[in-house]
Coordinates of N, CA and C and ligand atoms in Angstrom, one line a residue:
M1 N -134.7 -81.6 60.0 CA -133.3 -81.7 59.7 C -132.9 -83.1 60.6
L2 N -132.0 -83.8 59.3 CA -131.4 -85.0 60.3 C -130.2 -84.7 60.6
E3 N -129.6 -85.8 61.7 CA -128.2 -85.2 62.1 C -127.7 -86.5 62.8
V4 N -126.5 -86.6 62.9 CA -126.0 -87.7 63.5 C -125.1 -87.6 64.8
S5 N -125.5 -88.1 66.0 CA -125.0 -87.7 67.1 C -124.1 -89.2 67.5
I6 N -123.0 -88.4 68.2 CA -121.7 -89.5 68.2 C -121.9 -89.9 69.6
I7 N -122.1 -91.3 70.2 CA -122.0 -91.5 71.7 C -120.9 -92.2 71.7
P8 N -119.8 -91.7 72.6 CA -118.7 -92.7 73.2 C -119.2 -93.6 73.9
I9 N -118.7 -94.8 73.8 CA -119.0 -96.1 74.7 C -118.2 -96.7 75.1
L10 N -118.3 -97.5 76.1 CA -116.9 -98.9 76.3 C -115.3 -97.7 76.3
N11 N -114.3 -98.7 76.0 CA -112.9 -98.0 76.1 C -112.8 -96.7 75.1
D12 N -113.2 -97.4 73.6 CA -112.6 -96.6 72.6 C -113.5 -96.6 71.6
N13 N -115.1 -97.1 71.9 CA -116.1 -97.2 70.8 C -116.7 -95.9 70.8
Y14 N -117.4 -96.0 69.4 CA -118.8 -95.0 69.5 C -119.8 -95.4 68.7
V15 N -121.1 -95.1 69.2 CA -122.2 -95.6 68.7 C -122.8 -94.2 68.0
F16 N -123.6 -94.4 66.9 CA -124.1 -93.4 65.9 C -125.2 -93.5 66.3
I17 N -126.0 -91.9 66.5 CA -127.6 -92.1 66.5 C -128.1 -91.0 65.4
I18 N -128.6 -91.4 64.4 CA -129.4 -90.9 63.3 C -130.7 -90.3 63.3
H19 N -130.8 -89.4 63.7 CA -132.1 -88.6 64.1 C -132.8 -87.6 63.6
N20 N -133.9 -87.1 63.6 CA -134.4 -85.8 63.2 C -135.4 -85.6 65.0
Q21 N -136.1 -84.8 64.7 CA -136.9 -84.2 66.1 C -137.6 -85.1 66.8
T22 N -138.0 -86.5 66.1 CA -138.9 -87.2 66.6 C -138.4 -88.8 66.5
Q23 N -138.0 -89.0 65.8 CA -137.2 -90.6 65.6 C -136.1 -90.6 65.4
A24 N -135.1 -92.0 65.4 CA -134.1 -92.2 65.7 C -133.7 -93.8 65.4
V25 N -132.7 -93.7 64.2 CA -132.0 -95.1 64.1 C -130.7 -94.9 64.7
V26 N -130.4 -96.1 65.6 CA -128.9 -96.5 66.1 C -128.1 -97.5 65.4
V27 N -126.8 -97.1 65.4 CA -126.1 -97.5 64.4 C -124.8 -98.5 65.7
D28 N -125.2 -99.9 65.5 CA -123.7 -100.6 66.5 C -123.8 -99.9 67.9
P29 N -124.9 -100.3 68.8 CA -125.4 -100.1 69.8 C -124.3 -101.3 71.1
G30 N -123.2 -101.3 71.0 CA -122.3 -101.9 72.1 C -122.8 -101.9 73.4
D31 N -123.3 -101.0 73.7 CA -123.6 -100.6 75.4 C -125.1 -99.7 75.2
P32 N -126.0 -100.4 76.2 CA -127.3 -99.9 76.0 C -127.8 -98.4 76.9
T33 N -127.0 -98.5 77.9 CA -127.2 -97.2 78.8 C -127.0 -95.9 78.2
P34 N -125.8 -95.7 77.9 CA -125.7 -94.0 77.1 C -126.6 -93.9 75.9
V35 N -127.3 -95.1 75.0 CA -128.0 -94.9 74.0 C -129.3 -94.7 74.4
L36 N -129.8 -95.5 76.1 CA -131.4 -95.1 76.2 C -131.2 -93.8 76.8
D37 N -130.5 -93.3 77.5 CA -130.0 -91.9 78.1 C -130.4 -90.8 77.2
F38 N -129.7 -91.5 76.0 CA -129.7 -90.1 74.6 C -131.3 -90.4 74.2
L39 N -131.7 -91.3 74.2 CA -132.9 -91.3 73.4 C -133.9 -90.8 74.4
R40 N -133.9 -91.1 75.7 CA -135.0 -90.4 76.7 C -134.7 -89.1 76.7
S41 N -133.6 -88.5 76.6 CA -133.4 -87.3 77.1 C -133.9 -86.3 75.6
K42 N -133.8 -87.0 74.6 CA -134.1 -86.2 73.2 C -135.6 -86.5 73.2
K43 N -136.3 -87.2 73.7 CA -137.5 -87.7 73.9 C -137.7 -88.4 72.2
L44 N -136.6 -89.1 71.9 CA -137.1 -89.9 70.6 C -137.6 -91.3 70.5
N45 N -138.3 -91.5 69.4 CA -138.8 -92.5 69.3 C -137.9 -93.4 68.4
L46 N -137.3 -94.8 69.3 CA -136.5 -95.6 68.0 C -137.0 -96.3 66.9
V47 N -136.8 -95.9 66.0 CA -137.5 -96.9 64.7 C -136.5 -98.0 64.0
A48 N -135.4 -98.1 64.6 CA -134.4 -99.3 63.6 C -133.3 -99.2 64.3
I49 N -132.4 -100.3 64.4 CA -131.3 -100.6 64.9 C -130.3 -101.5 63.8
F50 N -129.2 -100.4 63.2 CA -128.5 -101.3 62.1 C -127.2 -102.2 62.9
I51 N -126.8 -103.0 62.4 CA -125.9 -103.4 62.9 C -124.6 -103.6 61.5
T52 N -123.7 -103.3 61.9 CA -122.3 -103.5 60.9 C -121.6 -105.2 60.9
H53 N -121.6 -105.6 62.6 CA -120.9 -106.6 62.5 C -121.2 -107.4 63.5
H54 N -121.1 -108.6 63.8 CA -121.3 -109.3 65.0 C -120.7 -109.2 66.2
H55 N -119.5 -108.4 66.3 CA -118.3 -108.4 67.4 C -119.2 -107.9 68.7
P56 N -119.1 -108.4 69.7 CA -119.7 -108.0 71.2 C -119.7 -106.2 71.4
D57 N -118.6 -105.5 71.1 CA -118.3 -104.3 71.0 C -119.6 -103.4 70.2
H58 N -120.3 -104.0 69.4 CA -121.4 -103.5 68.4 C -122.8 -103.8 68.5
I59 N -122.9 -105.0 69.2 CA -124.2 -105.8 69.5 C -124.6 -106.1 71.3
G60 N -123.7 -105.4 71.9 CA -124.1 -105.6 73.2 C -125.0 -105.0 74.0
G61 N -125.8 -104.0 73.3 CA -126.8 -103.4 73.6 C -127.8 -103.6 73.3
I62 N -128.2 -104.4 72.5 CA -129.3 -104.5 71.5 C -130.4 -105.1 72.2
A63 N -130.0 -106.5 73.4 CA -130.9 -106.9 74.2 C -131.6 -105.8 75.3
S64 N -130.9 -105.0 75.8 CA -131.8 -104.2 76.6 C -132.4 -103.3 76.1
I65 N -131.7 -102.5 75.0 CA -132.3 -101.9 74.1 C -134.0 -102.1 73.8
L66 N -134.2 -103.6 73.2 CA -135.1 -104.0 72.9 C -136.1 -104.1 74.0
Q67 N -135.9 -104.4 75.1 CA -136.7 -104.0 76.1 C -137.5 -103.1 76.8
N68 N -137.1 -101.8 76.0 CA -137.4 -101.0 76.1 C -138.3 -100.0 74.8
Y69 N -137.9 -100.6 73.8 CA -138.3 -99.8 72.3 C -138.3 -101.2 71.5
N70 N -139.3 -101.2 70.6 CA -139.9 -102.3 69.9 C -139.5 -101.8 68.2
A71 N -138.2 -102.0 67.9 CA -137.7 -101.9 66.8 C -137.1 -103.0 66.0
P72 N -137.2 -102.6 64.6 CA -136.4 -104.2 63.9 C -134.8 -104.1 64.2
V73 N -134.2 -104.9 63.9 CA -133.1 -105.1 64.0 C -131.9 -105.7 63.0
Y74 N -131.3 -104.9 62.3 CA -130.8 -105.3 61.0 C -129.4 -105.6 60.7
C75 N -129.0 -106.9 60.2 CA -127.8 -107.4 60.1 C -127.7 -108.3 58.8
S76 N -126.2 -108.5 58.6 CA -126.3 -109.1 57.1 C -126.7 -110.5 57.4
L77 N -126.9 -110.9 56.3 CA -127.4 -112.4 56.1 C -126.4 -113.3 56.6
Y78 N -125.4 -113.6 56.5 CA -124.0 -114.0 56.9 C -124.2 -114.1 58.5
D79 N -124.6 -113.0 59.2 CA -124.4 -113.3 60.6 C -125.6 -113.7 61.1
K80 N -126.8 -114.1 60.3 CA -128.0 -114.8 60.7 C -128.4 -115.1 62.3
K81 N -127.3 -116.2 62.2 CA -127.1 -117.3 63.5 C -126.3 -116.5 64.5
R82 N -125.4 -115.4 64.0 CA -124.4 -115.1 65.3 C -124.9 -113.9 65.8
I83 N -126.3 -113.4 65.3 CA -126.4 -112.1 65.7 C -128.2 -112.6 66.2
P84 N -128.6 -113.5 67.0 CA -129.7 -113.7 67.4 C -130.9 -112.9 67.6
Q85 N -130.5 -111.2 68.2 CA -131.5 -110.5 68.2 C -131.7 -109.9 66.8
A86 N -131.1 -110.2 65.6 CA -131.5 -109.5 64.4 C -132.9 -110.1 64.2
T87 N -133.9 -109.3 63.3 CA -134.7 -109.4 63.1 C -135.1 -109.4 61.6
R88 N -133.9 -108.7 60.7 CA -134.2 -108.7 59.3 C -132.6 -108.5 58.7
H89 N -132.3 -109.4 57.7 CA -131.3 -110.0 57.0 C -130.7 -109.1 55.5
L90 N -129.7 -108.7 55.4 CA -129.3 -107.8 54.5 C -128.4 -108.3 53.7
K91 N -128.3 -107.9 52.4 CA -127.1 -108.3 51.6 C -126.7 -106.8 50.6
E92 N -126.0 -107.4 49.8 CA -125.4 -106.1 49.2 C -126.5 -105.6 47.9
G93 N -126.9 -104.6 47.8 CA -127.9 -103.9 46.9 C -129.3 -104.0 47.8
D94 N -129.5 -104.4 48.5 CA -130.7 -104.0 49.4 C -130.6 -102.5 49.6
S95 N -131.9 -102.0 50.3 CA -131.6 -100.6 50.8 C -132.8 -100.5 51.6
L96 N -132.8 -99.6 52.4 CA -133.6 -99.5 53.8 C -134.2 -98.0 53.8
E97 N -135.5 -97.7 54.0 CA -135.9 -96.4 54.2 C -136.5 -96.0 55.8
Y98 N -135.7 -95.1 56.2 CA -135.9 -94.5 57.6 C -135.5 -92.9 57.8
L99 N -136.2 -92.5 58.2 CA -136.2 -90.8 58.4 C -136.2 -90.0 57.0
D100 N -136.9 -90.7 56.3 CA -137.2 -90.2 55.0 C -135.7 -90.2 54.0
T101 N -135.0 -91.2 54.4 CA -134.0 -91.1 53.6 C -133.6 -92.6 53.3
T102 N -132.8 -92.7 52.4 CA -132.5 -94.0 51.9 C -131.2 -94.5 52.4
F103 N -130.7 -95.9 53.0 CA -129.6 -96.3 53.2 C -129.6 -97.5 52.3
D104 N -128.4 -97.4 51.5 CA -127.8 -98.6 50.9 C -127.3 -99.5 51.7
V105 N -127.5 -100.8 51.2 CA -126.2 -101.9 51.9 C -125.4 -102.4 51.1
L106 N -123.7 -102.1 51.9 CA -122.5 -102.4 51.0 C -121.9 -103.6 51.7
D107 N -121.5 -104.8 51.0 CA -120.9 -105.7 51.4 C -119.3 -105.4 51.8
I108 N -118.8 -105.2 52.7 CA -117.2 -104.9 53.1 C -116.7 -105.7 54.0
K109 N -116.9 -107.0 53.7 CA -116.3 -108.2 54.3 C -115.0 -108.0 54.5
G110 N -114.0 -108.6 55.3 CA -112.8 -108.8 55.8 C -112.2 -108.7 56.9
H111 N -112.7 -107.6 57.6 CA -112.6 -107.9 59.6 C -113.4 -109.0 59.7
T112 N -114.5 -109.1 59.4 CA -115.3 -110.1 59.6 C -116.0 -110.5 58.1
L113 N -116.3 -111.8 58.0 CA -117.0 -112.0 57.0 C -118.6 -111.5 56.6
G114 N -119.3 -111.1 57.6 CA -120.5 -110.9 57.4 C -120.4 -109.2 57.6
H115 N -119.5 -108.6 57.3 CA -119.3 -107.2 57.6 C -120.0 -106.1 56.5
I116 N -121.2 -105.6 56.9 CA -121.7 -105.0 56.0 C -121.4 -103.2 56.5
A117 N -122.2 -101.9 55.3 CA -122.0 -100.8 55.6 C -123.5 -100.3 55.1
Y118 N -123.4 -99.4 55.7 CA -124.8 -98.2 55.6 C -124.7 -96.9 54.8
Y119 N -124.9 -96.6 53.7 CA -124.6 -95.6 53.0 C -125.6 -94.7 52.9
S120 N -125.7 -93.5 53.0 CA -126.9 -92.8 52.5 C -126.4 -91.8 51.8
E121 N -126.7 -91.8 50.4 CA -126.5 -91.4 48.9 C -126.9 -89.9 49.2
A122 N -128.0 -89.5 49.7 CA -128.3 -88.1 49.8 C -127.2 -87.3 50.7
N123 N -126.9 -87.6 51.7 CA -126.0 -86.8 52.7 C -124.8 -87.3 52.7
H124 N -124.4 -88.2 51.7 CA -122.9 -88.6 51.6 C -122.4 -89.1 53.1
W125 N -123.0 -90.0 53.7 CA -122.7 -90.4 55.1 C -122.6 -92.0 54.7
L126 N -121.2 -92.7 55.1 CA -121.3 -94.0 55.5 C -121.0 -94.1 56.8
F127 N -121.8 -95.6 57.3 CA -121.5 -96.2 58.8 C -120.9 -97.4 58.2
S128 N -119.3 -97.5 58.6 CA -118.7 -98.6 58.0 C -117.9 -99.5 59.3
G129 N -118.4 -99.4 60.2 CA -118.1 -100.1 61.6 C -116.5 -100.3 61.6
D130 N -115.9 -101.2 61.0 CA -114.5 -101.7 61.8 C -113.5 -102.1 60.7
T131 N -114.3 -101.4 59.3 CA -113.8 -101.7 58.2 C -112.4 -100.5 57.9
V132 N -113.0 -99.5 57.9 CA -111.8 -98.4 58.0 C -112.2 -97.6 58.6
F133 N -110.8 -97.0 59.4 CA -110.6 -96.4 60.6 C -110.0 -94.7 59.9
S134 N -110.0 -93.5 60.4 CA -108.8 -92.7 60.1 C -107.6 -93.2 60.1
L135 N -106.8 -93.1 59.2 CA -105.3 -93.4 59.0 C -105.3 -95.0 59.3
G136 N -106.3 -96.0 59.0 CA -106.3 -97.2 59.3 C -107.3 -97.6 58.9
C137 N -107.3 -99.4 59.1 CA -108.2 -100.4 58.9 C -108.4 -101.1 60.1
G138 N -109.7 -102.1 59.9 CA -109.6 -103.1 60.7 C -109.0 -104.3 60.7
R139 N -108.1 -104.8 61.4 CA -107.9 -106.4 61.3 C -108.2 -107.2 60.7
L140 N -107.8 -108.2 59.8 CA -108.6 -109.4 59.4 C -108.7 -110.3 60.2
F141 N -109.9 -110.5 61.1 CA -110.0 -111.4 62.0 C -111.1 -113.0 60.9
E142 N -111.3 -112.6 60.0 CA -112.0 -113.5 59.0 C -111.5 -113.5 57.7
G143 N -111.7 -112.5 57.2 CA -111.4 -112.2 55.7 C -110.1 -112.3 55.1
S144 N -110.0 -112.9 53.6 CA -108.7 -112.4 53.2 C -108.2 -111.1 53.0
H145 N -106.9 -110.8 52.7 CA -106.5 -109.8 52.3 C -106.8 -109.2 51.2
Q146 N -107.5 -109.9 50.2 CA -108.3 -109.6 48.9 C -109.2 -109.1 49.1
E147 N -110.3 -109.8 50.1 CA -111.3 -109.3 50.5 C -111.4 -107.9 51.0
M148 N -110.6 -107.9 51.9 CA -110.6 -106.6 52.3 C -110.2 -105.6 51.4
W149 N -109.3 -106.0 50.6 CA -108.8 -105.0 49.6 C -109.9 -104.6 48.8
D150 N -110.8 -105.5 48.3 CA -112.0 -105.2 47.2 C -113.2 -104.3 48.4
S151 N -113.1 -104.7 49.4 CA -114.1 -104.0 50.1 C -113.6 -102.5 50.2
L152 N -112.2 -101.9 50.4 CA -111.9 -100.7 50.5 C -111.9 -100.2 49.2
Q153 N -112.0 -100.5 48.0 CA -112.1 -100.0 46.6 C -113.7 -99.8 46.3
K154 N -114.6 -100.1 46.7 CA -115.9 -99.9 47.0 C -115.8 -98.5 47.6
I155 N -115.4 -98.3 48.7 CA -115.4 -97.2 49.5 C -114.3 -95.9 48.9
K156 N -113.3 -96.2 48.8 CA -112.3 -95.4 47.5 C -113.3 -95.0 46.8
N157 N -114.3 -95.5 46.0 CA -115.2 -95.0 45.0 C -116.5 -94.0 45.4
L158 N -116.7 -94.0 46.4 CA -117.7 -93.4 47.0 C -117.4 -91.5 46.6
P159 N -118.2 -90.7 46.8 CA -118.0 -89.3 46.7 C -116.7 -88.7 47.6
K160 N -115.6 -88.2 47.2 CA -115.2 -87.5 47.9 C -115.5 -86.9 49.1
D161 N -116.5 -86.6 49.2 CA -116.6 -85.7 50.5 C -118.0 -86.6 51.3
T162 N -117.6 -87.7 51.2 CA -118.2 -88.7 52.1 C -117.6 -88.8 53.3
L163 N -118.8 -88.6 54.3 CA -118.1 -88.7 55.7 C -118.1 -90.2 56.1
I164 N -117.0 -90.5 56.6 CA -116.8 -91.8 57.1 C -117.1 -92.3 58.4
Y165 N -118.0 -92.7 59.3 CA -118.4 -92.5 60.6 C -117.8 -94.0 60.7
F166 N -116.6 -94.3 61.2 CA -116.1 -95.0 62.0 C -115.8 -95.5 63.4
T167 N -115.9 -96.4 63.7 CA -116.4 -96.9 65.3 C -115.2 -97.0 66.1
H168 N -114.0 -97.0 66.1 CA -112.8 -96.8 67.0 C -112.3 -95.5 66.9
E169 N -111.5 -95.2 68.3 CA -111.0 -93.8 68.3 C -109.5 -94.5 68.5
Y170 N -108.8 -95.0 67.3 CA -107.8 -95.4 67.3 C -106.7 -94.6 66.3
T171 N -107.2 -93.3 66.2 CA -106.4 -92.5 64.8 C -105.0 -92.0 66.0
L172 N -104.9 -91.6 66.9 CA -103.4 -91.0 66.7 C -102.8 -92.4 67.0
T173 N -102.7 -93.3 67.5 CA -102.1 -94.5 67.2 C -101.8 -95.0 65.6
N174 N -102.6 -94.7 65.1 CA -102.6 -95.2 63.7 C -101.8 -94.2 62.7
L175 N -101.9 -92.7 63.2 CA -101.2 -91.7 62.7 C -99.7 -92.1 63.1
K176 N -99.2 -92.5 64.2 CA -98.1 -92.8 64.8 C -97.5 -93.9 63.6
F177 N -98.1 -94.9 63.3 CA -97.6 -96.2 62.5 C -97.6 -95.6 60.9
C178 N -98.6 -94.8 60.5 CA -98.4 -93.9 59.1 C -97.0 -93.4 59.1
K179 N -96.8 -92.8 60.2 CA -95.6 -91.9 60.1 C -94.5 -92.7 59.9
S180 N -94.5 -93.9 60.8 CA -93.1 -94.7 60.8 C -93.3 -95.0 59.8
L181 N -94.1 -95.5 58.9 CA -93.9 -96.5 57.6 C -93.6 -95.5 56.2
D182 N -94.3 -94.2 56.4 CA -94.2 -93.5 55.1 C -93.2 -92.2 55.9
T183 N -92.0 -91.9 55.5 CA -91.3 -90.9 56.0 C -91.2 -90.0 54.9
Q184 N -92.0 -90.0 53.9 CA -91.9 -89.1 52.4 C -92.8 -87.5 52.5
T185 N -94.1 -88.3 53.3 CA -95.5 -87.2 53.4 C -95.0 -86.2 54.7
N186 N -95.7 -85.3 54.4 CA -95.6 -84.2 55.4 C -97.0 -84.6 56.4
W187 N -96.4 -85.0 57.4 CA -97.6 -84.9 58.5 C -97.9 -84.0 59.3
T188 N -97.2 -82.9 59.4 CA -97.3 -81.9 60.3 C -99.0 -81.3 60.3
Q189 N -99.3 -81.0 59.3 CA -100.6 -80.3 59.4 C -101.9 -81.5 59.9
I190 N -101.8 -82.6 59.3 CA -102.9 -83.6 60.0 C -102.7 -83.9 61.5
E191 N -101.3 -84.2 61.6 CA -101.1 -84.2 63.3 C -101.5 -83.1 64.2
S192 N -101.3 -82.0 63.6 CA -101.4 -80.8 64.3 C -103.4 -80.8 64.5
D193 N -104.1 -80.9 63.8 CA -105.7 -81.1 63.4 C -106.0 -82.2 64.3
L194 N -105.7 -83.3 64.4 CA -105.6 -84.6 64.9 C -105.6 -84.4 66.4
T195 N -104.5 -84.1 66.9 CA -103.8 -83.8 68.2 C -104.8 -82.6 69.0
K196 N -104.8 -81.4 68.1 CA -106.0 -80.6 68.6 C -107.4 -81.0 68.8
K197 N -108.1 -81.8 68.3 CA -109.2 -82.7 68.5 C -109.3 -83.4 69.7
R198 N -108.4 -84.3 69.5 CA -108.1 -85.3 71.0 C -108.1 -84.3 72.2
T199 N -107.3 -83.3 72.0 CA -107.0 -82.6 73.5 C -108.1 -81.6 73.7
D200 N -109.0 -81.4 73.1 CA -110.2 -80.6 73.1 C -111.5 -81.2 73.7
G201 N -111.2 -82.7 73.6 CA -112.0 -83.7 73.9 C -112.9 -84.0 72.6
F202 N -113.1 -83.4 71.5 CA -113.6 -84.0 70.2 C -113.3 -85.5 69.8
P203 N -114.0 -86.3 69.0 CA -114.0 -87.8 68.5 C -113.1 -87.4 67.1
T204 N -112.4 -88.2 66.2 CA -112.1 -87.7 65.3 C -112.7 -88.2 64.3
T205 N -113.9 -89.2 64.7 CA -115.2 -89.9 63.6 C -116.1 -88.4 63.4
P206 N -116.8 -88.4 62.8 CA -116.3 -88.9 61.1 C -115.1 -88.5 60.6
T207 N -115.0 -89.1 59.9 CA -113.6 -88.2 58.5 C -113.9 -88.3 57.5
K208 N -113.4 -87.6 56.8 CA -113.7 -87.5 55.2 C -113.1 -88.2 54.3
L209 N -113.4 -88.9 53.1 CA -113.2 -89.8 52.5 C -111.7 -89.0 51.6
D210 N -111.9 -87.6 51.2 CA -110.6 -86.9 50.6 C -109.5 -87.0 51.5
L211 N -109.5 -86.9 52.9 CA -108.5 -87.1 53.5 C -108.0 -88.1 53.9
E212 N -108.6 -89.3 54.0 CA -108.0 -90.5 53.8 C -107.6 -91.0 52.6
L213 N -107.8 -90.4 51.4 CA -107.2 -90.7 50.1 C -105.9 -90.4 50.1
Q214 N -105.8 -89.4 50.8 CA -104.7 -88.3 50.9 C -103.5 -89.1 52.0
Y215 N -104.0 -89.5 53.1 CA -103.1 -89.7 54.2 C -103.5 -91.4 54.4
N216 N -104.2 -92.2 54.2 CA -104.6 -93.4 55.0 C -103.7 -94.2 54.1
L217 N -102.6 -95.0 54.7 CA -101.8 -95.9 53.9 C -102.5 -97.1 53.4
F218 N -103.4 -97.4 53.9 CA -104.2 -98.7 53.6 C -105.4 -98.4 52.7
L219 N -105.6 -97.2 52.2 CA -106.6 -96.8 51.0 C -105.6 -96.2 49.9
K220 N -104.1 -95.8 50.3 CA -103.2 -95.2 49.6 C -102.5 -96.4 48.7
A221 N -102.7 -97.5 49.5 CA -101.8 -98.9 48.5 C -102.3 -99.2 47.4
N222 N -101.7 -99.2 46.3 CA -102.3 -99.4 45.0 C -102.6 -100.7 44.4
T223 N -101.9 -101.9 45.1 CA -102.3 -103.2 44.7 C -102.8 -104.1 46.1
P224 N -103.3 -105.3 45.7 CA -103.9 -106.2 47.0 C -102.6 -106.8 47.7
E225 N -101.6 -106.9 46.5 CA -100.2 -107.3 47.4 C -99.8 -106.0 48.3
D226 N -99.7 -104.9 47.9 CA -99.1 -103.5 48.6 C -99.9 -103.5 50.0
F227 N -101.2 -103.6 49.7 CA -102.3 -103.5 51.1 C -102.0 -104.4 52.0
K228 N -101.4 -105.8 51.3 CA -101.1 -107.0 52.2 C -100.0 -106.6 53.4
I229 N -98.9 -106.0 52.5 CA -97.7 -105.5 53.0 C -98.1 -104.3 54.3
V230 N -98.6 -103.6 53.9 CA -98.9 -102.5 55.0 C -99.9 -103.1 56.3
R231 N -100.7 -104.2 55.8 CA -101.7 -104.9 57.0 C -100.8 -105.6 57.7
Q232 N -99.9 -106.4 57.2 CA -98.7 -107.3 58.1 C -98.1 -106.3 58.8
R233 N -97.3 -105.2 58.5 CA -96.7 -104.4 59.1 C -97.4 -103.5 60.4
K234 N -98.8 -103.3 60.3 CA -99.3 -103.0 61.2 C -100.0 -103.8 62.2
D235 N -99.9 -105.2 61.9 CA -100.0 -106.3 62.4 C -99.0 -106.6 63.6
Q236 N -97.9 -106.2 63.3 CA -96.8 -106.2 64.2 C -96.2 -105.0 64.9
F237 N -97.0 -103.8 64.7 CA -96.5 -102.5 64.9 C -96.7 -102.5 66.6
N238 N -96.1 -101.9 67.3 CA -96.2 -101.7 69.0 C -95.8 -100.0 69.0
G239 N -97.2 -99.3 68.6 CA -96.7 -97.8 69.1 C -97.4 -97.1 70.1
Ligands
ZN1 ZN1 -115.1 -105.5 65.0

């Protein structure tokens, strides 16, 4: 039985550990200690590290983890020089086989130019790094609005019950922003659900694609121009 464990690290990041009873794949280990503790406590053998993009809060733990486990490290071909610890390089259309599961690689550039996602079609799981958040999307550090728009369309076209494993707990701030920009939508139910999750100490990741299609203003934007306006408003938002 395959499951995804969610490990909070740093200020507001999450690491995902996909595992069965004996083997594990780690996604975006920004901090080694909580990951090593988890692997040891569950007696799991690490078989691969998946990296979505080169930012330090996603790769900071790789070196220490590799001192303890011998596992291949995957990242985009674009990030080959920016992630020297990576041993295998990926582009859209590639797929990986781990834990008896296929993970397809999607190019979702925008937040950075080397940003990729890992998608399990069998489980409807998307590990999408900093591209889409619950009620939000990543800042455009390197890509254009058009590139991010194209990446979001790929995500929108996945099955509606896809679970999106996003890596930052920005959800309640994103909700404030969405409420300020869209006064037509009734936010009562989702606000109550998300606030309860956080009050009870649970992460808001993963989120479901159909929920995001209903509420996420970045995914609801119908044209690249509309998307650009929403992104620019968010860049200026102090919530
Ligand atoms: Zn990032």
